Amino acid sequence: MTVDQTLKAHDLKKTYPRQIILGLFAKHDQFLSAEDISQAFEKNGHPVPLSTIYRILDQFIEKGLISDVHVETSSVKLYERAHAHHAHHLICTECEKVIHVESCPVHDYEADLSKSHAFLVTHHTLNFYGVCEACQKAHS
Amino acid sequence: MTVDQTLKAHDLKKTYPRQIILGLFAKHDQFLSAEDISQAFEKNGHPVPLSTIYRILDQFIEKGLISDVHVETSSVKLYERAHAHHAHHLICTECEKVIHVESCPVHDYEADLSKSHAFLVTHHTLNFYGVCEACQKAHS
DNA sequence: GTAGGTGCAAAGAGTTTGCATACGC
DNA sequence: GCGTATGCAAACTCTTTGCACCTAC
């Protein structure tokens, strides 16, 4: 589905800021901050205020197009394209690149926890931090 | 080790704000925000400005007495007592209570990841969100 | 007595909101 | 043309910093 089709499917008018922002998430599958997006607009030669960017991000979350992520290496809010499947992340602490991992090693463990602690687990977050292949090579 | 001994052991002068803050972490083993700590001072009848609280938290992190944590249910910085052992958390989304879990189900998985993605994993975060026993009972 | 800690006030970063204008449908 | 989106400016929250005074050692 193209960006324009996606917007239409979610009852969102086709506007320049929305097209660009949705396109960024569609293309890169990386974590993006409001500031990252603002800079992309700058590069395009057509800046868009942060207030508009935040409003669009909120809408996209509401529509389920993106979701916000929580990463310990960042003090600002980050957003990623919504994934149909539960996934985990490998986050490079040097270049900030994000690798998605579909498999999940903790589902069974979650069931054990529910029993042993009488805790009703609704979801979990699992992120791995380290150095990606490219950054490792850059050192050698 | 008492609070005063701990301070001395880390070359920190024994002052009122430091004693209280360290005492809070020693006693509760919960995630605390600067605001939580500020309110504890209020209750004591001897308020301490947030600037002092933040400065002390930074020092305690530097000394390895506490560490900052990243929790998706909170938009403010949270801190917890430093633990000698790698641990994970069960976080109640209703009362914010934190339960510590020592066992870790992903160590082997981490090794697999390193191979399959040529990614050098240095550490990971794993948090479970849900409803604790007390909050479940409160509903029934 | 001195180095370091605290309290106050002001600044800073990131995010949100109000309101008038502009634009997609 | 109508209703929503945008742009601008101002407000807001959380955190940090500068500086004068104070206090533990």
mmCIF file of C-alpha atoms (C1' of nucleotides) in Angstrom:
data_model
loop_
_atom_site.group_PDB
_atom_site.id
_atom_site.type_symbol
_atom_site.label_atom_id
_atom_site.label_comp_id
_atom_site.label_asym_id
_atom_site.label_seq_id
_atom_site.Cartn_x
_atom_site.Cartn_y
_atom_site.Cartn_z
ATOM 1 C CA MET A 1 0.000 0.000 0.000
ATOM 2 C CA THR A 2 1.357 3.401 -0.905
ATOM 3 C CA VAL A 3 1.623 6.281 1.519
ATOM 4 C CA ASP A 4 -1.366 8.030 -0.055
ATOM 5 C CA GLN A 5 -3.456 4.896 0.079
ATOM 6 C CA THR A 6 -2.563 4.360 3.719
ATOM 7 C CA LEU A 7 -3.617 7.896 4.605
ATOM 8 C CA LYS A 8 -6.908 7.502 2.774
ATOM 9 C CA ALA A 9 -7.546 4.126 4.428
ATOM 10 C CA HIS A 10 -7.261 5.796 7.818
ATOM 11 C CA ASP A 11 -9.424 8.827 7.021
ATOM 12 C CA LEU A 12 -6.519 11.199 7.067
ATOM 13 C CA LYS A 13 -6.403 13.995 4.534
ATOM 14 C CA LYS A 14 -3.478 13.877 2.167
ATOM 15 C CA THR A 15 -1.218 16.691 3.321
ATOM 16 C CA TYR A 16 2.429 17.367 2.783
ATOM 17 C CA PRO A 17 3.596 16.812 6.393
ATOM 18 C CA ARG A 18 1.691 13.573 6.732
ATOM 19 C CA GLN A 19 2.948 12.188 3.441
ATOM 20 C CA ILE A 20 6.556 12.848 4.298
ATOM 21 C CA ILE A 21 6.357 11.521 7.853
ATOM 22 C CA LEU A 22 4.574 8.343 6.841
ATOM 23 C CA GLY A 23 7.061 7.898 4.013
ATOM 24 C CA LEU A 24 9.987 8.154 6.425
ATOM 25 C CA PHE A 25 8.650 5.359 8.598
ATOM 26 C CA ALA A 26 7.725 3.255 5.573
ATOM 27 C CA LYS A 27 11.193 3.520 4.119
ATOM 28 C CA HIS A 28 13.568 3.150 7.018
ATOM 29 C CA ASP A 29 12.079 0.994 9.744
ATOM 30 C CA GLN A 30 14.306 2.790 12.247
ATOM 31 C CA PHE A 31 13.497 4.647 15.412
ATOM 32 C CA LEU A 32 12.817 8.299 14.693
ATOM 33 C CA SER A 33 12.511 11.287 17.009
ATOM 34 C CA ALA A 34 10.463 14.400 16.328
ATOM 35 C CA GLU A 35 13.784 16.151 15.795
ATOM 36 C CA ASP A 36 14.896 13.580 13.197
ATOM 37 C CA ILE A 37 11.702 14.204 11.302
ATOM 38 C CA SER A 38 12.083 17.952 11.568
ATOM 39 C CA GLN A 39 15.530 17.664 10.020
ATOM 40 C CA ALA A 40 14.175 15.592 7.165
ATOM 41 C CA PHE A 41 11.788 18.439 6.399
ATOM 42 C CA GLU A 42 14.662 20.896 6.533
ATOM 43 C CA LYS A 43 16.552 18.853 3.982
ATOM 44 C CA ASN A 44 13.522 18.816 1.729
ATOM 45 C CA GLY A 45 13.699 22.609 1.791
ATOM 46 C CA HIS A 46 10.243 22.886 3.274
ATOM 47 C CA PRO A 47 10.416 23.033 7.087
ATOM 48 C CA VAL A 48 7.458 22.029 9.211
ATOM 49 C CA PRO A 49 7.083 23.133 12.836
ATOM 50 C CA LEU A 50 7.610 20.617 15.604
ATOM 51 C CA SER A 51 4.112 21.204 16.883
ATOM 52 C CA THR A 52 2.703 19.845 13.639
ATOM 53 C CA ILE A 53 5.097 16.901 13.758
ATOM 54 C CA TYR A 54 4.052 15.978 17.292
ATOM 55 C CA ARG A 55 0.392 16.254 16.397
ATOM 56 C CA ILE A 56 0.804 13.986 13.400
ATOM 57 C CA LEU A 57 2.787 11.454 15.410
ATOM 58 C CA ASP A 58 -0.001 11.344 17.984
ATOM 59 C CA GLN A 59 -2.550 10.748 15.258
ATOM 60 C CA PHE A 60 -0.511 8.013 13.661
ATOM 61 C CA ILE A 61 -0.217 6.270 17.001
ATOM 62 C CA GLU A 62 -3.959 6.532 17.484
ATOM 63 C CA LYS A 63 -4.509 5.009 14.053
ATOM 64 C CA GLY A 64 -2.038 2.249 14.816
ATOM 65 C CA LEU A 65 0.361 3.217 12.041
ATOM 66 C CA ILE A 66 3.312 3.762 14.356
ATOM 67 C CA SER A 67 4.060 3.187 18.006
ATOM 68 C CA ASP A 68 6.289 4.869 20.504
ATOM 69 C CA VAL A 69 9.304 3.019 21.804
ATOM 70 C CA HIS A 70 11.346 3.350 24.951
ATOM 71 C CA VAL A 71 15.061 3.068 24.598
ATOM 72 C CA GLU A 72 17.540 3.623 27.352
ATOM 73 C CA THR A 73 20.047 5.357 25.123
ATOM 74 C CA SER A 74 17.653 8.164 24.350
ATOM 75 C CA SER A 75 16.165 10.901 26.503
ATOM 76 C CA VAL A 76 13.682 11.961 23.854
ATOM 77 C CA LYS A 77 10.595 10.198 22.599
ATOM 78 C CA LEU A 78 11.166 7.789 19.762
ATOM 79 C CA TYR A 79 8.699 6.319 17.324
ATOM 80 C CA GLU A 80 8.768 3.321 15.003
ATOM 81 C CA ARG A 81 6.549 1.846 12.349
ATOM 82 C CA ALA A 82 3.959 -0.432 13.894
ATOM 83 C CA HIS A 83 4.677 -4.092 13.322
ATOM 84 C CA ALA A 84 2.017 -6.713 12.974
ATOM 85 C CA HIS A 85 4.122 -9.146 14.951
ATOM 86 C CA HIS A 86 5.578 -8.957 18.393
ATOM 87 C CA ALA A 87 9.243 -8.119 17.915
ATOM 88 C CA HIS A 88 12.376 -7.250 19.796
ATOM 89 C CA HIS A 89 15.244 -4.949 18.989
ATOM 90 C CA LEU A 90 18.970 -4.995 18.651
ATOM 91 C CA ILE A 91 20.058 -1.420 19.204
ATOM 92 C CA CYS A 92 23.543 -0.304 18.258
ATOM 93 C CA THR A 93 24.903 2.012 20.926
ATOM 94 C CA GLU A 94 27.279 3.608 18.444
ATOM 95 C CA CYS A 95 25.229 4.361 15.339
ATOM 96 C CA GLU A 96 21.744 3.950 16.874
ATOM 97 C CA LYS A 97 20.754 1.537 14.132
ATOM 98 C CA VAL A 98 17.889 -0.760 15.001
ATOM 99 C CA ILE A 99 17.615 -4.380 13.916
ATOM 100 C CA HIS A 100 14.278 -6.106 14.344
ATOM 101 C CA VAL A 101 14.095 -9.646 15.633
ATOM 102 C CA GLU A 102 10.886 -11.577 15.240
ATOM 103 C CA SER A 103 11.532 -14.521 17.482
ATOM 104 C CA CYS A 104 10.756 -14.190 21.154
ATOM 105 C CA PRO A 105 12.530 -16.267 23.773
ATOM 106 C CA VAL A 106 10.427 -15.321 26.761
ATOM 107 C CA HIS A 107 6.884 -16.442 26.070
ATOM 108 C CA ASP A 108 7.173 -19.595 28.127
ATOM 109 C CA TYR A 109 9.045 -17.743 30.806
ATOM 110 C CA GLU A 110 6.204 -15.265 31.001
ATOM 111 C CA ALA A 111 3.791 -18.050 31.871
ATOM 112 C CA ASP A 112 6.123 -19.241 34.630
ATOM 113 C CA LEU A 113 6.311 -15.748 36.046
ATOM 114 C CA SER A 114 2.552 -15.390 36.106
ATOM 115 C CA LYS A 115 2.363 -18.461 38.273
ATOM 116 C CA SER A 116 5.308 -17.889 40.572
ATOM 117 C CA HIS A 117 4.477 -14.257 41.334
ATOM 118 C CA ALA A 118 0.712 -14.244 40.846
ATOM 119 C CA PHE A 119 1.388 -11.425 38.438
ATOM 120 C CA LEU A 120 -0.815 -11.067 35.364
ATOM 121 C CA VAL A 121 1.628 -10.238 32.590
ATOM 122 C CA THR A 122 0.071 -8.241 29.763
ATOM 123 C CA HIS A 123 3.163 -7.495 27.713
ATOM 124 C CA HIS A 124 6.895 -7.130 27.905
ATOM 125 C CA THR A 125 9.767 -5.231 26.381
ATOM 126 C CA LEU A 126 13.088 -6.789 25.525
ATOM 127 C CA ASN A 127 15.893 -4.788 23.987
ATOM 128 C CA PHE A 128 19.478 -5.788 23.349
ATOM 129 C CA TYR A 129 22.164 -3.146 23.298
ATOM 130 C CA GLY A 130 25.575 -3.541 21.734
ATOM 131 C CA VAL A 131 27.596 -2.892 18.615
ATOM 132 C CA CYS A 132 26.375 -3.709 15.126
ATOM 133 C CA GLU A 133 28.471 -5.375 12.447
ATOM 134 C CA ALA A 134 29.322 -2.163 10.625
ATOM 135 C CA CYS A 135 30.469 -0.382 13.775
ATOM 136 C CA GLN A 136 32.569 -3.359 14.805
ATOM 137 C CA LYS A 137 34.332 -3.258 11.448
ATOM 138 C CA ALA A 138 34.880 0.468 11.756
ATOM 139 C CA HIS A 139 37.008 -0.206 14.822
ATOM 140 C CA SER A 140 39.277 -2.812 13.279
ATOM 141 C CA MET B 1 25.824 -1.292 56.082
ATOM 142 C CA THR B 2 23.935 1.694 57.453
ATOM 143 C CA VAL B 3 23.132 4.770 55.425
ATOM 144 C CA ASP B 4 25.808 6.786 57.225
ATOM 145 C CA GLN B 5 28.413 4.111 56.679
ATOM 146 C CA THR B 6 27.555 3.899 53.010
ATOM 147 C CA LEU B 7 27.970 7.633 52.598
ATOM 148 C CA LYS B 8 31.308 7.588 54.354
ATOM 149 C CA ALA B 9 32.488 4.627 52.293
ATOM 150 C CA HIS B 10 31.871 6.625 49.141
ATOM 151 C CA ASP B 11 33.488 9.850 50.317
ATOM 152 C CA LEU B 12 30.207 11.678 50.572
ATOM 153 C CA LYS B 13 29.659 14.052 53.438
ATOM 154 C CA LYS B 14 26.845 13.163 55.758
ATOM 155 C CA THR B 15 24.107 15.668 54.994
ATOM 156 C CA TYR B 16 20.398 15.617 55.589
ATOM 157 C CA PRO B 17 19.255 15.330 51.939
ATOM 158 C CA ARG B 18 21.711 12.540 51.188
ATOM 159 C CA GLN B 19 20.761 10.552 54.265
ATOM 160 C CA ILE B 20 17.064 10.688 53.464
ATOM 161 C CA ILE B 21 17.448 9.863 49.783
ATOM 162 C CA LEU B 22 19.760 6.956 50.384
ATOM 163 C CA GLY B 23 17.445 5.740 53.115
ATOM 164 C CA LEU B 24 14.489 5.771 50.735
ATOM 165 C CA PHE B 25 16.248 3.560 48.230
ATOM 166 C CA ALA B 26 17.548 1.282 50.951
ATOM 167 C CA LYS B 27 14.121 0.756 52.391
ATOM 168 C CA HIS B 28 11.788 0.357 49.459
ATOM 169 C CA ASP B 29 13.586 -1.150 46.489
ATOM 170 C CA GLN B 30 11.058 0.542 44.236
ATOM 171 C CA PHE B 31 11.494 2.892 41.315
ATOM 172 C CA LEU B 32 11.547 6.476 42.534
ATOM 173 C CA SER B 33 11.292 9.743 40.632
ATOM 174 C CA ALA B 34 12.768 13.049 41.732
ATOM 175 C CA GLU B 35 9.209 14.119 42.459
ATOM 176 C CA ASP B 36 8.585 11.081 44.683
ATOM 177 C CA ILE B 37 11.660 11.993 46.666
ATOM 178 C CA SER B 38 10.623 15.622 46.892
ATOM 179 C CA GLN B 39 7.293 14.534 48.376
ATOM 180 C CA ALA B 40 9.045 12.385 50.934
ATOM 181 C CA PHE B 41 10.904 15.491 52.087
ATOM 182 C CA GLU B 42 7.636 17.392 52.243
ATOM 183 C CA LYS B 43 6.175 14.728 54.492
ATOM 184 C CA ASN B 44 9.200 14.961 56.721
ATOM 185 C CA GLY B 45 8.352 18.626 57.164
ATOM 186 C CA HIS B 46 11.702 19.681 55.755
ATOM 187 C CA PRO B 47 11.437 20.296 52.005
ATOM 188 C CA VAL B 48 14.501 20.116 49.791
ATOM 189 C CA PRO B 49 14.603 21.723 46.341
ATOM 190 C CA LEU B 50 14.477 19.532 43.264
ATOM 191 C CA SER B 51 17.810 20.885 42.109
ATOM 192 C CA THR B 52 19.477 19.380 45.150
ATOM 193 C CA ILE B 53 17.651 16.114 44.620
ATOM 194 C CA TYR B 54 18.779 15.830 41.019
ATOM 195 C CA ARG B 55 22.349 16.633 41.970
ATOM 196 C CA ILE B 56 22.381 13.957 44.630
ATOM 197 C CA LEU B 57 20.833 11.409 42.299
ATOM 198 C CA ASP B 58 23.559 12.102 39.758
ATOM 199 C CA GLN B 59 26.223 11.623 42.405
ATOM 200 C CA PHE B 60 24.716 8.389 43.619
ATOM 201 C CA ILE B 61 24.669 7.073 40.058
ATOM 202 C CA GLU B 62 28.302 8.033 39.638
ATOM 203 C CA LYS B 63 29.166 6.205 42.845
ATOM 204 C CA GLY B 64 27.206 3.176 41.714
ATOM 205 C CA LEU B 65 24.738 3.348 44.582
ATOM 206 C CA ILE B 66 21.699 3.673 42.337
ATOM 207 C CA SER B 67 20.991 3.436 38.641
ATOM 208 C CA ASP B 68 18.463 5.017 36.365
ATOM 209 C CA VAL B 69 15.820 2.849 34.813
ATOM 210 C CA HIS B 70 13.689 3.224 31.727
ATOM 211 C CA VAL B 71 10.105 2.254 32.010
ATOM 212 C CA GLU B 72 7.520 2.720 29.338
ATOM 213 C CA THR B 73 4.787 3.698 31.767
ATOM 214 C CA SER B 74 6.673 6.765 32.899
ATOM 215 C CA SER B 75 7.646 9.936 31.121
ATOM 216 C CA VAL B 76 9.929 11.094 33.895
ATOM 217 C CA LYS B 77 13.285 9.727 34.958
ATOM 218 C CA LEU B 78 13.181 6.910 37.450
ATOM 219 C CA TYR B 79 15.900 5.583 39.709
ATOM 220 C CA GLU B 80 16.386 2.357 41.614
ATOM 221 C CA ARG B 81 18.866 0.967 44.077
ATOM 222 C CA ALA B 82 21.799 -0.607 42.268
ATOM 223 C CA HIS B 83 21.717 -4.379 42.357
ATOM 224 C CA ALA B 84 24.774 -6.543 42.376
ATOM 225 C CA HIS B 85 23.062 -9.061 40.144
ATOM 226 C CA HIS B 86 21.533 -8.739 36.750
ATOM 227 C CA ALA B 87 17.781 -8.576 37.321
ATOM 228 C CA HIS B 88 14.524 -8.020 35.525
ATOM 229 C CA HIS B 89 11.327 -6.325 36.584
ATOM 230 C CA LEU B 90 7.669 -7.017 36.884
ATOM 231 C CA ILE B 91 5.993 -3.624 36.764
ATOM 232 C CA CYS B 92 2.393 -3.212 37.792
ATOM 233 C CA THR B 93 0.654 -0.832 35.405
ATOM 234 C CA GLU B 94 -1.927 0.047 38.038
ATOM 235 C CA CYS B 95 0.006 0.747 41.219
ATOM 236 C CA GLU B 96 3.491 1.071 39.713
ATOM 237 C CA LYS B 97 4.880 -1.449 42.137
ATOM 238 C CA VAL B 98 8.068 -3.143 41.026
ATOM 239 C CA ILE B 99 8.943 -6.777 41.669
ATOM 240 C CA HIS B 100 12.505 -7.867 41.065
ATOM 241 C CA VAL B 101 13.267 -11.144 39.352
ATOM 242 C CA GLU B 102 16.749 -12.549 39.528
ATOM 243 C CA SER B 103 16.570 -15.297 36.954
ATOM 244 C CA CYS B 104 17.241 -14.397 33.352
ATOM 245 C CA PRO B 105 15.799 -16.416 30.485
ATOM 246 C CA VAL B 106 17.688 -14.790 27.641
ATOM 247 C CA HIS B 107 21.357 -15.403 28.237
ATOM 248 C CA ASP B 108 21.566 -18.286 25.814
ATOM 249 C CA TYR B 109 19.399 -16.459 23.361
ATOM 250 C CA GLU B 110 21.810 -13.551 23.501
ATOM 251 C CA ALA B 111 24.625 -15.790 22.326
ATOM 252 C CA ASP B 112 22.505 -16.987 19.415
ATOM 253 C CA LEU B 113 21.736 -13.426 18.431
ATOM 254 C CA SER B 114 25.375 -12.465 18.451
ATOM 255 C CA LYS B 115 26.028 -15.176 15.909
ATOM 256 C CA SER B 116 23.013 -14.819 13.693
ATOM 257 C CA HIS B 117 23.233 -11.039 13.368
ATOM 258 C CA ALA B 118 26.961 -10.487 13.878
ATOM 259 C CA PHE B 119 25.853 -8.111 16.620
ATOM 260 C CA LEU B 120 27.997 -7.784 19.732
ATOM 261 C CA VAL B 121 25.480 -7.694 22.550
ATOM 262 C CA THR B 122 26.729 -5.840 25.627
ATOM 263 C CA HIS B 123 23.577 -5.844 27.722
ATOM 264 C CA HIS B 124 19.829 -6.062 27.545
ATOM 265 C CA THR B 125 16.714 -4.830 29.262
ATOM 266 C CA LEU B 126 13.696 -6.998 29.902
ATOM 267 C CA ASN B 127 10.610 -5.678 31.636
ATOM 268 C CA PHE B 128 7.249 -7.309 32.098
ATOM 269 C CA TYR B 129 4.153 -5.169 32.455
ATOM 270 C CA GLY B 130 0.885 -6.288 33.928
ATOM 271 C CA VAL B 131 -1.197 -6.341 37.073
ATOM 272 C CA CYS B 132 0.158 -7.370 40.449
ATOM 273 C CA GLU B 133 -1.601 -9.658 42.878
ATOM 274 C CA ALA B 134 -2.937 -6.858 45.080
ATOM 275 C CA CYS B 135 -4.388 -4.912 42.154
ATOM 276 C CA GLN B 136 -5.988 -8.051 40.746
ATOM 277 C CA LYS B 137 -7.717 -8.632 44.084
ATOM 278 C CA ALA B 138 -8.851 -5.031 44.235
ATOM 279 C CA HIS B 139 -10.876 -5.663 41.075
ATOM 280 C CA SER B 140 -12.685 -8.746 42.264
ATOM 281 C "C1'" DG C 1 39.426 27.147 57.686
ATOM 282 C "C1'" DT C 2 38.301 24.991 53.470
ATOM 283 C "C1'" DA C 3 36.244 22.155 50.161
ATOM 284 C "C1'" DG C 4 32.229 20.859 49.034
ATOM 285 C "C1'" DG C 5 26.937 21.006 49.638
ATOM 286 C "C1'" DT C 6 22.743 23.408 49.600
ATOM 287 C "C1'" DG C 7 18.983 26.716 48.339
ATOM 288 C "C1'" DC C 8 17.149 29.861 45.306
ATOM 289 C "C1'" DA C 9 16.251 31.607 40.902
ATOM 290 C "C1'" DA C 10 16.746 31.459 36.299
ATOM 291 C "C1'" DA C 11 17.697 28.974 32.065
ATOM 292 C "C1'" DG C 12 17.225 24.977 28.950
ATOM 293 C "C1'" DA C 13 15.374 21.014 26.453
ATOM 294 C "C1'" DG C 14 11.498 18.682 24.864
ATOM 295 C "C1'" DT C 15 6.677 18.612 24.287
ATOM 296 C "C1'" DT C 16 1.917 20.466 24.295
ATOM 297 C "C1'" DT C 17 -1.795 23.839 23.598
ATOM 298 C "C1'" DG C 18 -4.606 27.982 21.763
ATOM 299 C "C1'" DC C 19 -5.923 30.348 18.127
ATOM 300 C "C1'" DA C 20 -6.147 32.439 13.496
ATOM 301 C "C1'" DT C 21 -5.291 31.175 8.809
ATOM 302 C "C1'" DA C 22 -5.072 27.972 4.973
ATOM 303 C "C1'" DC C 23 -6.169 23.926 2.458
ATOM 304 C "C1'" DG C 24 -8.134 19.122 1.122
ATOM 305 C "C1'" DC C 25 -12.172 17.149 -0.064
ATOM 306 C "C1'" DG D 1 -18.036 25.853 1.555
ATOM 307 C "C1'" DC D 2 -17.056 23.065 5.512
ATOM 308 C "C1'" DG D 3 -14.318 20.896 8.553
ATOM 309 C "C1'" DT D 4 -9.986 19.722 9.490
ATOM 310 C "C1'" DA D 5 -4.797 20.681 9.336
ATOM 311 C "C1'" DT D 6 -1.272 23.750 9.738
ATOM 312 C "C1'" DG D 7 1.837 27.510 11.467
ATOM 313 C "C1'" DC D 8 3.103 30.484 14.907
ATOM 314 C "C1'" DA D 9 3.674 31.778 19.546
ATOM 315 C "C1'" DA D 10 3.219 30.958 24.053
ATOM 316 C "C1'" DA D 11 2.782 27.767 27.891
ATOM 317 C "C1'" DC D 12 4.120 23.757 30.315
ATOM 318 C "C1'" DT D 13 6.864 19.965 32.430
ATOM 319 C "C1'" DC D 14 10.955 18.121 33.718
ATOM 320 C "C1'" DT D 15 15.725 18.796 34.397
ATOM 321 C "C1'" DT D 16 20.038 21.481 34.657
ATOM 322 C "C1'" DT D 17 23.025 25.372 35.795
ATOM 323 C "C1'" DG D 18 25.013 29.691 38.184
ATOM 324 C "C1'" DC D 19 25.971 31.732 42.117
ATOM 325 C "C1'" DA D 20 25.954 33.177 47.003
ATOM 326 C "C1'" DC D 21 25.712 31.302 51.417
ATOM 327 C "C1'" DC D 22 26.275 27.630 54.658
ATOM 328 C "C1'" DT D 23 28.048 23.391 56.917
ATOM 329 C "C1'" DA D 24 30.608 18.902 57.642
ATOM 330 C "C1'" DC D 25 34.909 17.620 58.409
#
